Amino acid sequence: MKKSVVIRGSLSYERHPQNFINEIVESIREWFSGELIISTWEGQEKYLDNNLPINKIVLTKDPGSGPVQQWKRQAISYQKGIEVSSGDLIMVTRSDMVHKKDLFQYLNLYPNYTDDLKVFSKKLIVANMMTIRPDSDEYPNCFRVSDWVQVGNREDIFIWSNVLQSILELDETKLTSMNCTETLWFLSVLKNKFGDLIDLYDSSNINYLAWEAIVNNFIVLDTRTTMESWNRNWDFQPEYCP
């Protein structure tokens, strides 16, 4: 099956000015010779070397931040990147993530599932760092899945990317401390399938299914130990948090 890798997001900006794109591309090219795409913003091309071994560059007008954190930017660069891809299997990652191992090899790991809140044909690979256990003391702790990297079947990656309508319709007056990019993204994907059962602003009616939602839809791998992946802007963060 044909594979594509999409690197999304800003390469250098005020909060994180250091540009890691050469290291990121080099790390991926050590194990991947297929279609490699960078999806970023107009003006960011100045941070790309002309001889960088990539196949496609997508430059989109920067939509700005919001409605929560950088959700609009994340969703648009994600969608624009996969739209020009041709892979049957797709890996989408951030522009500050180093990947030293082929993550496609884990796609058929843990195939068992139930139908509880299942949205994908096959599970997506995600990182444990920033994926929060529903029984942890962190809040929000339910439906909070890492946005650092996803690997999956093409159809499932497109399902995961389909959140722009939620962004456009989001009522910011309803947002609380329980709403963050990760929870809103996952709940939006669930709402696209399950409709009014899902409330983007308050998931309390389905929180009892939070574990099922994770294990039925995702393969959560140890970011550094198993995946051999590092987020260069978050090198200080421990791999395992309480």
GROMACS .gro file of C-alpha atoms in nm:
model
  242
    1MET     CA    1   0.000   0.000   0.000
    2LYS     CA    2   0.122   0.349  -0.083
    3LYS     CA    3   0.218   0.566   0.213
    4SER     CA    4   0.233   0.943   0.264
    5VAL     CA    5   0.378   1.154   0.544
    6VAL     CA    6   0.246   1.507   0.604
    7ILE     CA    7   0.433   1.757   0.820
    8ARG     CA    8   0.198   2.037   0.924
    9GLY     CA    9   0.218   2.376   1.091
   10SER     CA   10   0.446   2.676   1.130
   11LEU     CA   11   0.820   2.625   1.097
   12SER     CA   12   0.924   2.932   1.297
   13TYR     CA   13   0.711   3.182   1.487
   14GLU     CA   14   0.732   3.419   1.783
   15ARG     CA   15   0.659   3.166   2.057
   16HIS     CA   16   0.884   2.895   1.907
   17PRO     CA   17   1.134   3.068   1.678
   18GLN     CA   18   1.375   2.776   1.640
   19ASN     CA   19   1.327   2.596   1.308
   20PHE     CA   20   1.359   2.216   1.331
   21ILE     CA   21   1.239   2.124   0.983
   22ASN     CA   22   1.576   2.001   0.851
   23GLU     CA   23   1.613   1.765   1.147
   24ILE     CA   24   1.252   1.648   1.116
   25VAL     CA   25   1.279   1.571   0.743
   26GLU     CA   26   1.617   1.402   0.789
   27SER     CA   27   1.481   1.179   1.067
   28ILE     CA   28   1.186   1.068   0.853
   29ARG     CA   29   1.398   1.013   0.542
   30GLU     CA   30   1.614   0.767   0.737
   31TRP     CA   31   1.328   0.515   0.719
   32PHE     CA   32   1.083   0.655   0.462
   33SER     CA   33   1.143   0.710   0.089
   34GLY     CA   34   0.781   0.777  -0.013
   35GLU     CA   35   0.568   1.088  -0.054
   36LEU     CA   36   0.666   1.356   0.197
   37ILE     CA   37   0.458   1.675   0.217
   38ILE     CA   38   0.497   1.998   0.414
   39SER     CA   39   0.178   2.195   0.478
   40THR     CA   40   0.246   2.540   0.622
   41TRP     CA   41   0.163   2.909   0.581
   42GLU     CA   42   0.246   3.165   0.316
   43GLY     CA   43   0.568   3.335   0.425
   44GLN     CA   44   0.701   3.026   0.601
   45GLU     CA   45   0.872   2.905   0.282
   46LYS     CA   46   1.169   3.125   0.369
   47TYR     CA   47   1.254   2.871   0.640
   48LEU     CA   48   1.278   2.584   0.388
   49ASP     CA   49   1.605   2.490   0.216
   50ASN     CA   50   1.577   2.453  -0.160
   51ASN     CA   51   1.741   2.109  -0.151
   52LEU     CA   52   1.518   1.966   0.124
   53PRO     CA   53   1.416   1.613   0.013
   54ILE     CA   54   1.039   1.663   0.009
   55ASN     CA   55   0.784   1.598  -0.266
   56LYS     CA   56   0.524   1.871  -0.214
   57ILE     CA   57   0.487   2.202  -0.033
   58VAL     CA   58   0.140   2.339   0.046
   59LEU     CA   59   0.128   2.709   0.133
   60THR     CA   60  -0.200   2.840   0.274
   61LYS     CA   61  -0.299   3.181   0.402
   62ASP     CA   62  -0.256   3.183   0.779
   63PRO     CA   63  -0.608   3.182   0.932
   64GLY     CA   64  -0.485   3.307   1.269
   65SER     CA   65  -0.531   3.151   1.610
   66GLY     CA   66  -0.846   3.041   1.786
   67PRO     CA   67  -1.123   2.978   1.853
   68VAL     CA   68  -0.935   2.777   2.117
   69GLN     CA   69  -0.554   2.793   2.130
   70GLN     CA   70  -0.423   2.719   1.776
   71TRP     CA   71  -0.705   2.482   1.676
   72LYS     CA   72  -0.795   2.659   1.351
   73ARG     CA   73  -0.433   2.661   1.237
   74GLN     CA   74  -0.386   2.297   1.326
   75ALA     CA   75  -0.701   2.182   1.148
   76ILE     CA   76  -0.643   2.379   0.829
   77SER     CA   77  -0.277   2.288   0.781
   78TYR     CA   78  -0.374   1.927   0.855
   79GLN     CA   79  -0.657   1.920   0.601
   80LYS     CA   80  -0.467   2.105   0.327
   81GLY     CA   81  -0.177   1.863   0.362
   82ILE     CA   82  -0.375   1.541   0.337
   83GLU     CA   83  -0.584   1.675   0.048
   84VAL     CA   84  -0.277   1.672  -0.180
   85SER     CA   85  -0.151   1.336  -0.052
   86SER     CA   86  -0.195   1.013  -0.246
   87GLY     CA   87  -0.119   0.749   0.015
   88ASP     CA   88  -0.351   0.469   0.120
   89LEU     CA   89  -0.188   0.504   0.461
   90ILE     CA   90  -0.107   0.848   0.599
   91MET     CA   91   0.103   0.977   0.886
   92VAL     CA   92   0.041   1.339   0.991
   93THR     CA   93   0.282   1.502   1.232
   94ARG     CA   94   0.383   1.841   1.366
   95SER     CA   95   0.669   2.047   1.227
   96ASP     CA   96   0.863   2.008   1.554
   97MET     CA   97   0.840   1.626   1.580
   98VAL     CA   98   1.145   1.408   1.515
   99HIS     CA   99   1.057   1.049   1.417
  100LYS     CA  100   1.339   0.795   1.409
  101LYS     CA  101   1.126   0.485   1.353
  102ASP     CA  102   0.874   0.367   1.094
  103LEU     CA  103   0.540   0.407   1.272
  104PHE     CA  104   0.335   0.242   0.998
  105GLN     CA  105   0.453  -0.095   1.131
  106TYR     CA  106   0.225  -0.060   1.436
  107LEU     CA  107  -0.101  -0.008   1.247
  108ASN     CA  108  -0.242  -0.357   1.307
  109LEU     CA  109  -0.147  -0.369   1.673
  110TYR     CA  110  -0.433  -0.434   1.920
  111PRO     CA  111  -0.711  -0.505   1.666
  112ASN     CA  112  -0.982  -0.591   1.922
  113TYR     CA  113  -1.260  -0.343   1.988
  114THR     CA  114  -1.625  -0.299   2.085
  115ASP     CA  115  -1.874  -0.069   1.916
  116ASP     CA  116  -1.880   0.187   2.198
  117LEU     CA  117  -1.809   0.528   2.037
  118LYS     CA  118  -1.607   0.364   1.758
  119VAL     CA  119  -1.562   0.597   1.459
  120PHE     CA  120  -1.274   0.459   1.252
  121SER     CA  121  -1.247   0.150   1.034
  122LYS     CA  122  -0.912   0.082   1.202
  123LYS     CA  123  -0.745   0.246   1.498
  124LEU     CA  124  -0.518   0.548   1.460
  125ILE     CA  125  -0.171   0.546   1.613
  126VAL     CA  126  -0.118   0.834   1.857
  127ALA     CA  127   0.143   0.929   2.117
  128ASN     CA  128   0.105   0.875   2.491
  129MET     CA  129   0.245   1.220   2.565
  130MET     CA  130  -0.052   1.460   2.584
  131THR     CA  131  -0.296   1.168   2.574
  132ILE     CA  132  -0.461   1.187   2.915
  133ARG     CA  133  -0.594   0.889   3.108
  134PRO     CA  134  -0.966   0.930   3.185
  135ASP     CA  135  -0.901   0.817   3.543
  136SER     CA  136  -0.617   1.065   3.604
  137ASP     CA  137  -0.622   1.375   3.826
  138GLU     CA  138  -0.557   1.596   3.523
  139TYR     CA  139  -0.849   1.808   3.399
  140PRO     CA  140  -0.991   1.784   3.147
  141ASN     CA  141  -0.914   1.413   3.154
  142CYS     CA  142  -1.181   1.264   2.927
  143PHE     CA  143  -1.164   1.248   2.546
  144ARG     CA  144  -0.825   1.418   2.551
  145VAL     CA  145  -0.601   1.256   2.290
  146SER     CA  146  -0.260   1.383   2.180
  147ASP     CA  147  -0.253   1.595   1.864
  148TRP     CA  148   0.121   1.544   1.805
  149VAL     CA  149   0.102   1.265   1.546
  150GLN     CA  150  -0.158   1.035   1.390
  151VAL     CA  151  -0.103   0.737   1.162
  152GLY     CA  152  -0.388   0.552   0.994
  153ASN     CA  153  -0.583   0.447   0.688
  154ARG     CA  154  -0.655   0.730   0.447
  155GLU     CA  155  -1.030   0.724   0.510
  156ASP     CA  156  -0.978   0.739   0.885
  157ILE     CA  157  -0.727   1.024   0.870
  158PHE     CA  158  -0.984   1.219   0.666
  159ILE     CA  159  -1.249   1.144   0.930
  160TRP     CA  160  -1.013   1.276   1.198
  161SER     CA  161  -0.944   1.592   0.996
  162ASN     CA  162  -1.312   1.679   0.945
  163VAL     CA  163  -1.350   1.938   1.221
  164LEU     CA  164  -1.357   2.271   1.038
  165GLN     CA  165  -1.735   2.298   1.062
  166SER     CA  166  -1.712   2.262   1.440
  167ILE     CA  167  -1.451   2.537   1.447
  168LEU     CA  168  -1.666   2.773   1.240
  169GLU     CA  169  -1.977   2.707   1.449
  170LEU     CA  170  -1.812   2.705   1.791
  171ASP     CA  171  -1.987   2.923   2.050
  172GLU     CA  172  -1.702   3.068   2.253
  173THR     CA  173  -1.942   3.187   2.524
  174LYS     CA  174  -2.004   2.821   2.614
  175LEU     CA  175  -1.638   2.729   2.656
  176THR     CA  176  -1.514   2.633   3.002
  177SER     CA  177  -1.189   2.515   3.158
  178MET     CA  178  -1.290   2.163   3.050
  179ASN     CA  179  -1.254   2.257   2.684
  180CYS     CA  180  -0.916   2.244   2.511
  181THR     CA  181  -0.799   2.173   2.158
  182GLU     CA  182  -0.756   1.800   2.218
  183THR     CA  183  -1.099   1.743   2.374
  184LEU     CA  184  -1.282   1.963   2.124
  185TRP     CA  185  -1.114   1.787   1.832
  186PHE     CA  186  -1.202   1.435   1.948
  187LEU     CA  187  -1.555   1.530   2.054
  188SER     CA  188  -1.611   1.697   1.715
  189VAL     CA  189  -1.515   1.375   1.539
  190LEU     CA  190  -1.752   1.182   1.765
  191LYS     CA  191  -2.031   1.435   1.708
  192ASN     CA  192  -1.997   1.399   1.331
  193LYS     CA  193  -2.096   1.034   1.373
  194PHE     CA  194  -2.319   1.026   1.681
  195GLY     CA  195  -2.495   1.362   1.648
  196ASP     CA  196  -2.679   1.511   1.946
  197LEU     CA  197  -2.546   1.243   2.181
  198ILE     CA  198  -2.225   1.448   2.184
  199ASP     CA  199  -2.208   1.793   2.345
  200LEU     CA  200  -1.879   1.964   2.256
  201TYR     CA  201  -1.892   2.181   2.567
  202ASP     CA  202  -1.995   1.921   2.824
  203SER     CA  203  -1.914   1.551   2.781
  204SER     CA  204  -2.038   1.448   3.126
  205ASN     CA  205  -2.319   1.233   2.982
  206ILE     CA  206  -2.066   1.011   2.799
  207ASN     CA  207  -1.763   1.033   3.028
  208TYR     CA  208  -1.832   0.679   3.147
  209LEU     CA  209  -1.736   0.568   2.793
  210ALA     CA  210  -1.410   0.768   2.784
  211TRP     CA  211  -1.186   0.462   2.818
  212GLU     CA  212  -1.383   0.275   2.551
  213ALA     CA  213  -1.352   0.573   2.318
  214ILE     CA  214  -0.974   0.562   2.349
  215VAL     CA  215  -0.917   0.187   2.319
  216ASN     CA  216  -1.170   0.143   2.037
  217ASN     CA  217  -1.024   0.423   1.824
  218PHE     CA  218  -0.655   0.456   1.905
  219ILE     CA  219  -0.330   0.266   1.948
  220VAL     CA  220  -0.151   0.471   2.215
  221LEU     CA  221   0.225   0.414   2.206
  222ASP     CA  222   0.500   0.539   2.435
  223THR     CA  223   0.628   0.843   2.249
  224ARG     CA  224   1.001   0.815   2.310
  225THR     CA  225   1.050   0.458   2.429
  226THR     CA  226   0.846   0.280   2.159
  227MET     CA  227   0.789   0.534   1.882
  228GLU     CA  228   1.135   0.691   1.910
  229SER     CA  229   0.971   1.027   1.852
  230TRP     CA  230   1.061   1.357   2.016
  231ASN     CA  231   0.883   1.691   2.018
  232ARG     CA  232   1.172   1.936   2.006
  233ASN     CA  233   0.967   2.221   2.153
  234TRP     CA  234   0.867   1.998   2.446
  235ASP     CA  235   1.194   1.818   2.519
  236PHE     CA  236   1.160   1.919   2.885
  237GLN     CA  237   0.834   1.730   2.930
  238PRO     CA  238   0.858   1.383   3.090
  239GLU     CA  239   0.737   1.086   2.885
  240TYR     CA  240   0.522   0.961   3.172
  241CYS     CA  241   0.314   1.195   3.386
  242PRO     CA  242   0.111   1.104   3.697
   0.00000   0.00000   0.00000
